[in-house]
CSV table of C-alpha atoms in Angstrom, one decimal:
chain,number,residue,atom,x,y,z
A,1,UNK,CA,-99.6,39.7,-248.6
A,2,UNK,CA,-100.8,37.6,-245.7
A,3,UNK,CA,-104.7,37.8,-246.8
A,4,UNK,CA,-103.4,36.2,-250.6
A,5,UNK,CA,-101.3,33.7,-249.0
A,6,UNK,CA,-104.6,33.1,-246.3
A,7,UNK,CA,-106.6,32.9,-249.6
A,8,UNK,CA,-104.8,30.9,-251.9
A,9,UNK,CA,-103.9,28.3,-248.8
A,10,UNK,CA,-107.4,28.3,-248.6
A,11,UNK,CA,-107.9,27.6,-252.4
A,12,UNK,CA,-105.8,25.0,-252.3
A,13,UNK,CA,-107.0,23.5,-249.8
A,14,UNK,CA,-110.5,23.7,-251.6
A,15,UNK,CA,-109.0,22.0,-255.0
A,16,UNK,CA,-107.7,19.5,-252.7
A,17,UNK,CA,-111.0,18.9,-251.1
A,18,UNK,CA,-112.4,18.8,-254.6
A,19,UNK,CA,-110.1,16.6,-256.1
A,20,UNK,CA,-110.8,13.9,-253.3
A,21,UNK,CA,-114.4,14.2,-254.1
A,22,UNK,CA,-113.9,13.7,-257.9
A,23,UNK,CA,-111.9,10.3,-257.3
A,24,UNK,CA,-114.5,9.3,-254.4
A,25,UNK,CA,-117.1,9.6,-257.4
A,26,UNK,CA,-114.9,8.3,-260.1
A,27,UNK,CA,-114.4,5.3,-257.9
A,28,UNK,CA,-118.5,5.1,-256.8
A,29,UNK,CA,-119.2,5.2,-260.5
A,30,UNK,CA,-116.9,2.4,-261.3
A,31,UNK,CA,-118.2,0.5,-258.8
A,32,UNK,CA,-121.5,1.0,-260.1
A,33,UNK,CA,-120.3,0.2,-263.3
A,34,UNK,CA,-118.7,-3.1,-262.2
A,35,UNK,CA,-122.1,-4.0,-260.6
A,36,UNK,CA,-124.0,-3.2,-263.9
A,37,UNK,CA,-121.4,-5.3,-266.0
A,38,UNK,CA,-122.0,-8.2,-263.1
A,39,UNK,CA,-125.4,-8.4,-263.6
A,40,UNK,CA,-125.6,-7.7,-267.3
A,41,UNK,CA,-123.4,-10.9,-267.9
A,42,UNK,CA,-125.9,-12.9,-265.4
A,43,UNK,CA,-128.9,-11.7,-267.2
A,44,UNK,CA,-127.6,-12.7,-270.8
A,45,UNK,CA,-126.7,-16.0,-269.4
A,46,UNK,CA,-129.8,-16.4,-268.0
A,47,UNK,CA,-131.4,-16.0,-271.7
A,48,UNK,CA,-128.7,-17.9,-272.9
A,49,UNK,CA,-129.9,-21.4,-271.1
A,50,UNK,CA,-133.6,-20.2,-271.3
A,51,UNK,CA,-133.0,-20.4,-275.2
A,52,UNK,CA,-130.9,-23.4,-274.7
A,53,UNK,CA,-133.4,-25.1,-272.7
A,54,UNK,CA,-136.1,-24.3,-275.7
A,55,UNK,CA,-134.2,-25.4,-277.8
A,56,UNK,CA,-133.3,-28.8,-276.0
A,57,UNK,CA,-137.6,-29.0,-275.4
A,58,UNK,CA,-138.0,-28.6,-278.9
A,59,UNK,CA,-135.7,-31.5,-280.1
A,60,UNK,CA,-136.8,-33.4,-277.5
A,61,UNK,CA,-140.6,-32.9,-278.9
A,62,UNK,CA,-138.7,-33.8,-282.6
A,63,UNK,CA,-137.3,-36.8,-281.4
A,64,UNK,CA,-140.7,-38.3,-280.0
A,65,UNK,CA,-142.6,-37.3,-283.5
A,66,UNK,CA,-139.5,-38.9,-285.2
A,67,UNK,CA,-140.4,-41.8,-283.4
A,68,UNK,CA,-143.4,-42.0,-283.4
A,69,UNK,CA,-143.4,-41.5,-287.2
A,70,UNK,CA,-141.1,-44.4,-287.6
A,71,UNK,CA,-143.4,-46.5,-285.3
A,72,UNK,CA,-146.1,-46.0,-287.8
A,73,UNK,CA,-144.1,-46.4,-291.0
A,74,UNK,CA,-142.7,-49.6,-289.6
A,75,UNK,CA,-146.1,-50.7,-288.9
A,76,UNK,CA,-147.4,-49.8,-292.4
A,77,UNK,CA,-144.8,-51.6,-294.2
A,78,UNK,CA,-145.4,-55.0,-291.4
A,79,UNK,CA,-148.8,-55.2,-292.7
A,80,UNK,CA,-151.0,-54.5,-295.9
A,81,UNK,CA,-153.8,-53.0,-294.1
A,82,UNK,CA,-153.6,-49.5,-295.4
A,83,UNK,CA,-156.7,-48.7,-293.3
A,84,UNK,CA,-155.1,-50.0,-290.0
A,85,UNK,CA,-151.9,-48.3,-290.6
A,86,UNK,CA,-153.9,-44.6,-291.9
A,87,UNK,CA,-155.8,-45.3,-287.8
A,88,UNK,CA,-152.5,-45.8,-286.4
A,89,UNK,CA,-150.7,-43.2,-288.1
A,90,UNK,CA,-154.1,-40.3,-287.0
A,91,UNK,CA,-153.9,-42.0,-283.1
A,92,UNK,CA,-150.2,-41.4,-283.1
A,93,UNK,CA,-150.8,-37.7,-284.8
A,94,UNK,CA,-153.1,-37.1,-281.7
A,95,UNK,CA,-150.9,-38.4,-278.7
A,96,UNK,CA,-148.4,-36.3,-280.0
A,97,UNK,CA,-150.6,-33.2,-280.5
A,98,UNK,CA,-151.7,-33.7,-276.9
A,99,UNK,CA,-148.4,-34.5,-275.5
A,100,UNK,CA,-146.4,-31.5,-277.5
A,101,UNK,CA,-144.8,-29.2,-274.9
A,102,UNK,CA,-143.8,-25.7,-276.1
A,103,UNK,CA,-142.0,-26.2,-279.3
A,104,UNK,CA,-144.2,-26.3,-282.1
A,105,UNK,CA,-142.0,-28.3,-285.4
A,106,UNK,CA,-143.9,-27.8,-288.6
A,107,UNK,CA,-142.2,-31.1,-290.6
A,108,UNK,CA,-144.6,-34.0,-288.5
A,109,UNK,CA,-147.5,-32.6,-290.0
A,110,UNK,CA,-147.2,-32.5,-293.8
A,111,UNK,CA,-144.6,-35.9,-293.9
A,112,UNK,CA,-147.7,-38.0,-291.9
A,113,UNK,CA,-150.0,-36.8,-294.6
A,114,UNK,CA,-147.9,-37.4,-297.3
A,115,UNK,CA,-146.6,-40.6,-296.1
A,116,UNK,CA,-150.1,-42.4,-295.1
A,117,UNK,CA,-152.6,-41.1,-297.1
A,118,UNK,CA,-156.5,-41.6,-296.1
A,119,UNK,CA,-157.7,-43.8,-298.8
A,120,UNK,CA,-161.5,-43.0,-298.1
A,121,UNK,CA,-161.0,-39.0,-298.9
């Protein structure tokens, strides 16, 4: 009777020992967990303001063209020199091609042609 006792003392002791080491790595794991949730919330706010800060580049690229666009529509309806105003319209086309940053807006393009046509094509 005194070796079972010895032995289930001793297993109990054991699923003690065991237990404390299952809730020392349920604890480890949501730590871990924790840290991955941390950094998984900086990461997608990081993208976040990386797409925000596109974004604000690319209106701010719109905004010039707008601009720029109304410069040279205001310009063509000051004078009747349709030449004058076509010039204008391609030096303005170019300063903006070679001052456009990332953002890329496909509308500048086909509303300068359409709105100042070269009259010598």
């Amino acid at each position: 009777m005194w070796v079972c006792k010895e032995a289930d003392d001793g297993f109990q002791e054991a699923v003690k020992d065991a237990s404390t080491m299952v809730e020392k790595a349920e604890a480890t794991l949501k730590r871990a967990q924790d840290k991955l949730k941390a950094v998984k919330e900086k990461s997608d706010a990081a993208v976040k303001e990386m797409e925000l800060v596109s974004w604000g580049k690319k209106k701010a690229v719109e905004s010039e063209q707008s601009k720029a666009l109304m410069g040279v529509i205001e310009a063509a309806t000051k004078t009747n020199n349709v030449e004058r105003a076509y010039l204008e319209a391609q030096r303005c086309y170019q300063e903006l091609r070679s001052q456009e940053m990332d953002a890329r807006p496909l509308s500048i393009d086909k509303v300068m042609v359409e709105t100042i046509p070269n009259p010598y094509i």
